[in-house]
GROMACS .gro file of N, CA, C and O in nm:
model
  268
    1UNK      N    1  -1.079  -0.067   0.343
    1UNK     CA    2  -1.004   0.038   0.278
    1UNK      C    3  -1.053   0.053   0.135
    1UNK      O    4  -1.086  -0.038   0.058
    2UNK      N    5  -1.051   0.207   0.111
    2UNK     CA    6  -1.099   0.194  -0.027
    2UNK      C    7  -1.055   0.302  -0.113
    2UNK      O    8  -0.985   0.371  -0.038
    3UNK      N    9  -1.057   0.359  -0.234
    3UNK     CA   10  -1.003   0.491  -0.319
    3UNK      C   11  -1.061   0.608  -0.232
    3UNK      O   12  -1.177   0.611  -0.192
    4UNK      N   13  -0.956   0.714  -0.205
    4UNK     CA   14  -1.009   0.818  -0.155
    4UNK      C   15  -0.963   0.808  -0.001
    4UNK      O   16  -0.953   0.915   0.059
    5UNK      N   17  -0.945   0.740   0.040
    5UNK     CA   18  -0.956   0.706   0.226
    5UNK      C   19  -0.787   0.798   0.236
    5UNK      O   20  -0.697   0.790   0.151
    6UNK      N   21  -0.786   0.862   0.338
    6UNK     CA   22  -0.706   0.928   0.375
    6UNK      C   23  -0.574   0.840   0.463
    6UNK      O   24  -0.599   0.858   0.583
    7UNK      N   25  -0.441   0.750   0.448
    7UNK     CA   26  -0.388   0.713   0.529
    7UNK      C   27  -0.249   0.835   0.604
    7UNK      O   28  -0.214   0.947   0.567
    8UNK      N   29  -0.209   0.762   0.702
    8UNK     CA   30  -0.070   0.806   0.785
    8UNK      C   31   0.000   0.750   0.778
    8UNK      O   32  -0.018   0.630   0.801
    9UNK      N   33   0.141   0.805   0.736
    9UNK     CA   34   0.262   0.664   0.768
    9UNK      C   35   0.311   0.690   0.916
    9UNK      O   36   0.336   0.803   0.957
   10UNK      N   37   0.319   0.595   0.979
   10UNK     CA   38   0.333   0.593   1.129
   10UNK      C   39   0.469   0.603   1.183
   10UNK      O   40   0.501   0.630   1.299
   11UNK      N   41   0.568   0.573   1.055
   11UNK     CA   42   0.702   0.614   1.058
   11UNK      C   43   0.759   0.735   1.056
   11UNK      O   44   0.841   0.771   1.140
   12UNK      N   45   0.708   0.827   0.931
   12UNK     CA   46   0.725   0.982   0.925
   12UNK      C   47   0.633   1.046   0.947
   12UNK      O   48   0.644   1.169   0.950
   13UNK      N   49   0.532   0.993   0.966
   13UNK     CA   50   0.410   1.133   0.963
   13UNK      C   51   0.344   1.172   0.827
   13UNK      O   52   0.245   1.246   0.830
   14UNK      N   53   0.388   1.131   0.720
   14UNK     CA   54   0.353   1.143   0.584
   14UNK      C   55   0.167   1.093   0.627
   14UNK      O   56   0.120   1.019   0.714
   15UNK      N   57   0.095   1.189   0.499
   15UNK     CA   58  -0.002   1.138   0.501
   15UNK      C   59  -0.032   1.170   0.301
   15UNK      O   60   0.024   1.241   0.217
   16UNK      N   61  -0.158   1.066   0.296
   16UNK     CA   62  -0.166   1.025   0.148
   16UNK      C   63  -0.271   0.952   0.128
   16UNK      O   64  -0.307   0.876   0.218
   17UNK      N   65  -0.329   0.957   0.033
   17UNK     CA   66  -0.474   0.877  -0.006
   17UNK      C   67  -0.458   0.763  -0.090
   17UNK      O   68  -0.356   0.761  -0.160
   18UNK      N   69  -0.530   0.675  -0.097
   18UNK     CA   70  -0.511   0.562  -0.135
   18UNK      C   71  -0.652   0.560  -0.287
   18UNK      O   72  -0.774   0.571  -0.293
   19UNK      N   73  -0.550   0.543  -0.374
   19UNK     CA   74  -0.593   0.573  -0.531
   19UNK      C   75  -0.626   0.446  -0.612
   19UNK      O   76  -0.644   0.458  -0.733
   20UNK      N   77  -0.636   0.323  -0.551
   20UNK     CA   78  -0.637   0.226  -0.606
   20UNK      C   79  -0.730   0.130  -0.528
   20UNK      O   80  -0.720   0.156  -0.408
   21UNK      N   81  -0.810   0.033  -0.549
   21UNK     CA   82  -0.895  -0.060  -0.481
   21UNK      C   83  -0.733  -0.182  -0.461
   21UNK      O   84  -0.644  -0.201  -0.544
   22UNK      N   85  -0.750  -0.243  -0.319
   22UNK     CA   86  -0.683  -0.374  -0.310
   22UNK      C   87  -0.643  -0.413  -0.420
   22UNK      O   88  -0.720  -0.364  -0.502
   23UNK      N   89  -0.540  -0.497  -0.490
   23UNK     CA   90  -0.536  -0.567  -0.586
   23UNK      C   91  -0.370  -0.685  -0.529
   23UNK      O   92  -0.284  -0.679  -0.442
   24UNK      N   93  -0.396  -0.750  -0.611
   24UNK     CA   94  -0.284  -0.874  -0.604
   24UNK      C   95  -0.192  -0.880  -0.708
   24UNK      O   96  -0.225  -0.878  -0.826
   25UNK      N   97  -0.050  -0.889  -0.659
   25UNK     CA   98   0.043  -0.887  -0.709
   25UNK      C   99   0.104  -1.046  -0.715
   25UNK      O  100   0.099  -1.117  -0.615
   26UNK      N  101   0.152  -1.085  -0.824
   26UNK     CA  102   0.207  -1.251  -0.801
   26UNK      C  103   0.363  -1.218  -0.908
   26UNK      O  104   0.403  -1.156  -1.006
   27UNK      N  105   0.389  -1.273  -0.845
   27UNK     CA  106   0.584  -1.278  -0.935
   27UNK      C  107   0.659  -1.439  -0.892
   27UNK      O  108   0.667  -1.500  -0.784
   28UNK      N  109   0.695  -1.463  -0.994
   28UNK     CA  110   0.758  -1.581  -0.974
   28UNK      C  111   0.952  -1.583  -0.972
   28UNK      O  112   1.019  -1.537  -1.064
   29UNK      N  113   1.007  -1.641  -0.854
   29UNK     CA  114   1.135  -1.661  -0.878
   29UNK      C  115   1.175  -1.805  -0.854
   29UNK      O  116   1.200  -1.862  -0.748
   30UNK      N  117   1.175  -1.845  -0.959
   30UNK     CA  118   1.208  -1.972  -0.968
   30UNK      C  119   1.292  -2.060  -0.832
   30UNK      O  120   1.395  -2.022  -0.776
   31UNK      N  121   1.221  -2.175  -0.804
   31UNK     CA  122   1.102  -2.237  -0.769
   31UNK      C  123   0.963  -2.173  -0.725
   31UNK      O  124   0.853  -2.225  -0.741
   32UNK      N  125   0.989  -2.048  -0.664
   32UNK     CA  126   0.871  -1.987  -0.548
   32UNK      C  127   0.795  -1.899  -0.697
   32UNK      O  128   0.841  -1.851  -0.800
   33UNK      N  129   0.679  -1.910  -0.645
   33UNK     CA  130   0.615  -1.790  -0.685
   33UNK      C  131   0.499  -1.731  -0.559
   33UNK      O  132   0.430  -1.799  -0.484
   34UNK      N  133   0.511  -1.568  -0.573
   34UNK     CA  134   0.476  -1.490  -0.441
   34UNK      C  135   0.376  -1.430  -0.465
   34UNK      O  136   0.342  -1.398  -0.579
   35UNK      N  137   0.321  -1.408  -0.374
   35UNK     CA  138   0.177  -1.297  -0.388
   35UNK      C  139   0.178  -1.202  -0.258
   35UNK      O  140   0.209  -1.250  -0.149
   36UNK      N  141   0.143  -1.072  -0.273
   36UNK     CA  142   0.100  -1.022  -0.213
   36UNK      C  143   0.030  -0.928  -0.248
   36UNK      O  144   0.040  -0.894  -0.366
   37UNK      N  145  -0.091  -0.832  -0.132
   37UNK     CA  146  -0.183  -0.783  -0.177
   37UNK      C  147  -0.189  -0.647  -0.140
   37UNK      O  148  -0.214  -0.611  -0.025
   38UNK      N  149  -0.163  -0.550  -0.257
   38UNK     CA  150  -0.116  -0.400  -0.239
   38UNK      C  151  -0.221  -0.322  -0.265
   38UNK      O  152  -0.316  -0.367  -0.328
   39UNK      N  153  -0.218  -0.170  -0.212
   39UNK     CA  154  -0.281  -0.066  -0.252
   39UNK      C  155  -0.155   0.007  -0.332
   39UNK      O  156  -0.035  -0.019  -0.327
   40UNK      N  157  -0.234   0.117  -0.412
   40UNK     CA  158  -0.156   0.212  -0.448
   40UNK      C  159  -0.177   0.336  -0.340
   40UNK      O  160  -0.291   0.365  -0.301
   41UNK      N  161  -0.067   0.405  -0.298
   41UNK     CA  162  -0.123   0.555  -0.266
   41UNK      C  163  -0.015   0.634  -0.304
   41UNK      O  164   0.104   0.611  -0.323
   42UNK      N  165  -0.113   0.776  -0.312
   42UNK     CA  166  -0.024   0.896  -0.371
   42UNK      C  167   0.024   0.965  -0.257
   42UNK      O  168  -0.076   1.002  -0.196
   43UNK      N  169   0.121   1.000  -0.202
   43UNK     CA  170   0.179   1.058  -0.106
   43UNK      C  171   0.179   1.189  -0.080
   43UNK      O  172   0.232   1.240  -0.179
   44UNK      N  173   0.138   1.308   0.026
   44UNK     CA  174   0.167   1.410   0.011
   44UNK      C  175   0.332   1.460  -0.059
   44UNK      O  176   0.442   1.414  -0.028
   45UNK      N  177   0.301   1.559  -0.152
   45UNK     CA  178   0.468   1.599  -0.179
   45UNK      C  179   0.482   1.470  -0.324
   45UNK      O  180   0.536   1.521  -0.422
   46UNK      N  181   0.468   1.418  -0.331
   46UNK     CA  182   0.509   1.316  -0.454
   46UNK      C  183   0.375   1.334  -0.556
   46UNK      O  184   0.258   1.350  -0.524
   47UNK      N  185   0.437   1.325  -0.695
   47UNK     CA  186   0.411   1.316  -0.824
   47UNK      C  187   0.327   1.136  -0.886
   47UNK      O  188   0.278   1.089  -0.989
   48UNK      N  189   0.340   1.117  -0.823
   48UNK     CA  190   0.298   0.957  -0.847
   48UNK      C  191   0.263   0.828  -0.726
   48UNK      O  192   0.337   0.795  -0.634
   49UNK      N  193   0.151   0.781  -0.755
   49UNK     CA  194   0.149   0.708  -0.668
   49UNK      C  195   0.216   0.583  -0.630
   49UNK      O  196   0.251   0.526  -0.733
   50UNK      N  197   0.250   0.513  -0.519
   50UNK     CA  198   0.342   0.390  -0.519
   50UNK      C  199   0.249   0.275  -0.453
   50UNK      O  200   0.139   0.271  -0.398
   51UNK      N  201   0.336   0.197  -0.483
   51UNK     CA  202   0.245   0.067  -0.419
   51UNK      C  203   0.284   0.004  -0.292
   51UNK      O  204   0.401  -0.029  -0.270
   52UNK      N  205   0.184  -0.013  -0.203
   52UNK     CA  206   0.232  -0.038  -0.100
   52UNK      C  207   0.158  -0.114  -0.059
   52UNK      O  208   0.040  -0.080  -0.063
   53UNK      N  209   0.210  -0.317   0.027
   53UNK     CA  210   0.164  -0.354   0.070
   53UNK      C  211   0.082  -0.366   0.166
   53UNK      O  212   0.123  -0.312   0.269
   54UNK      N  213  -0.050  -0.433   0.178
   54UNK     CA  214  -0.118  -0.444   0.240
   54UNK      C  215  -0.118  -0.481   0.420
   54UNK      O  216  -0.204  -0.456   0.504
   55UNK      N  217   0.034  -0.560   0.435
   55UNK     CA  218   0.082  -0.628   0.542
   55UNK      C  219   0.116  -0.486   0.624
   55UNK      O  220   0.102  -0.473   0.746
   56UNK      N  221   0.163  -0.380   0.529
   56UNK     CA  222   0.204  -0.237   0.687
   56UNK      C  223   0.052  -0.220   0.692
   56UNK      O  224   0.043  -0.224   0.815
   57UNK      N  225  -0.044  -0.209   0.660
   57UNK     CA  226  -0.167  -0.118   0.730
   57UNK      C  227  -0.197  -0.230   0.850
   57UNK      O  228  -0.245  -0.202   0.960
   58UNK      N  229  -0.157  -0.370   0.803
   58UNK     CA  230  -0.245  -0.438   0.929
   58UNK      C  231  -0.112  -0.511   1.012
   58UNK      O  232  -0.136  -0.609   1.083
   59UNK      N  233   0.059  -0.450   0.998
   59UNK     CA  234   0.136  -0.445   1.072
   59UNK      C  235   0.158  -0.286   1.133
   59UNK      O  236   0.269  -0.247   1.171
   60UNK      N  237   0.009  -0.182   1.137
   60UNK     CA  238   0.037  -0.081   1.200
   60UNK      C  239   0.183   0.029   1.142
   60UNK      O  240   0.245   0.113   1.207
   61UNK      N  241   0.198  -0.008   1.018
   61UNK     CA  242   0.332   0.100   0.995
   61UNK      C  243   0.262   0.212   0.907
   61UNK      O  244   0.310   0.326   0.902
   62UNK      N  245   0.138   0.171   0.831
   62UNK     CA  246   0.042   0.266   0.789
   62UNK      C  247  -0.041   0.248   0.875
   62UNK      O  248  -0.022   0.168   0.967
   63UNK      N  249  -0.201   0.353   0.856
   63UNK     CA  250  -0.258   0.336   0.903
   63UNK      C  251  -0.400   0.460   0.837
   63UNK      O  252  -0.399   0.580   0.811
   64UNK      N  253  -0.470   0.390   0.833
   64UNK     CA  254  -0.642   0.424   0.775
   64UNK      C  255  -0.685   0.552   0.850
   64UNK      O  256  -0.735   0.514   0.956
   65UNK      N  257  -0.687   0.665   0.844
   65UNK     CA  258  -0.748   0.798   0.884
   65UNK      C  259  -0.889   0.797   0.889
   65UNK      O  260  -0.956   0.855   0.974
   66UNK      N  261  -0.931   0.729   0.795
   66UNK     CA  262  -1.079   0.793   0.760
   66UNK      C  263  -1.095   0.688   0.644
   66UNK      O  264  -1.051   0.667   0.531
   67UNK      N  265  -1.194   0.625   0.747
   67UNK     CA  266  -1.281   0.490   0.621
   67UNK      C  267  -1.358   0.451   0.669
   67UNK      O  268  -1.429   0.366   0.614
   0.00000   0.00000   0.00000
């Protein structure tokens, strides 16, 4: 996956490009500290892009159009 790639959300039908290379997120709540590894994408219809983990494209709730 990479900037530009066209995804689907498999829930609504929304589709949206992905504006950001992979990157890692880490937050700590005391004891734990978490990571996970998000894209950004901009959504048809929305003003801004959001971040969205990496775990829906390869739990099938997004999904890669064109890459």
């Amino acid at each position: 996956m990479k900037v530009g790639d066209l995804v689907r959300d498999n829930g609504d039908g929304g589709y949206g490009l992905i504006t950001r290379a992979p990157y890692t997120v880490r937050w700590s709540r005391d004891p734990i500290t978490e990571t996970e590894n998000c894209i950004d994408i901009l959504w048809s219809g929305d003003k801004k892009a959001m971040r969205c983990d990496i775990g829906a494209v390869n739990k099938g709730w997004v999904e890669i159009v064109n890459g």
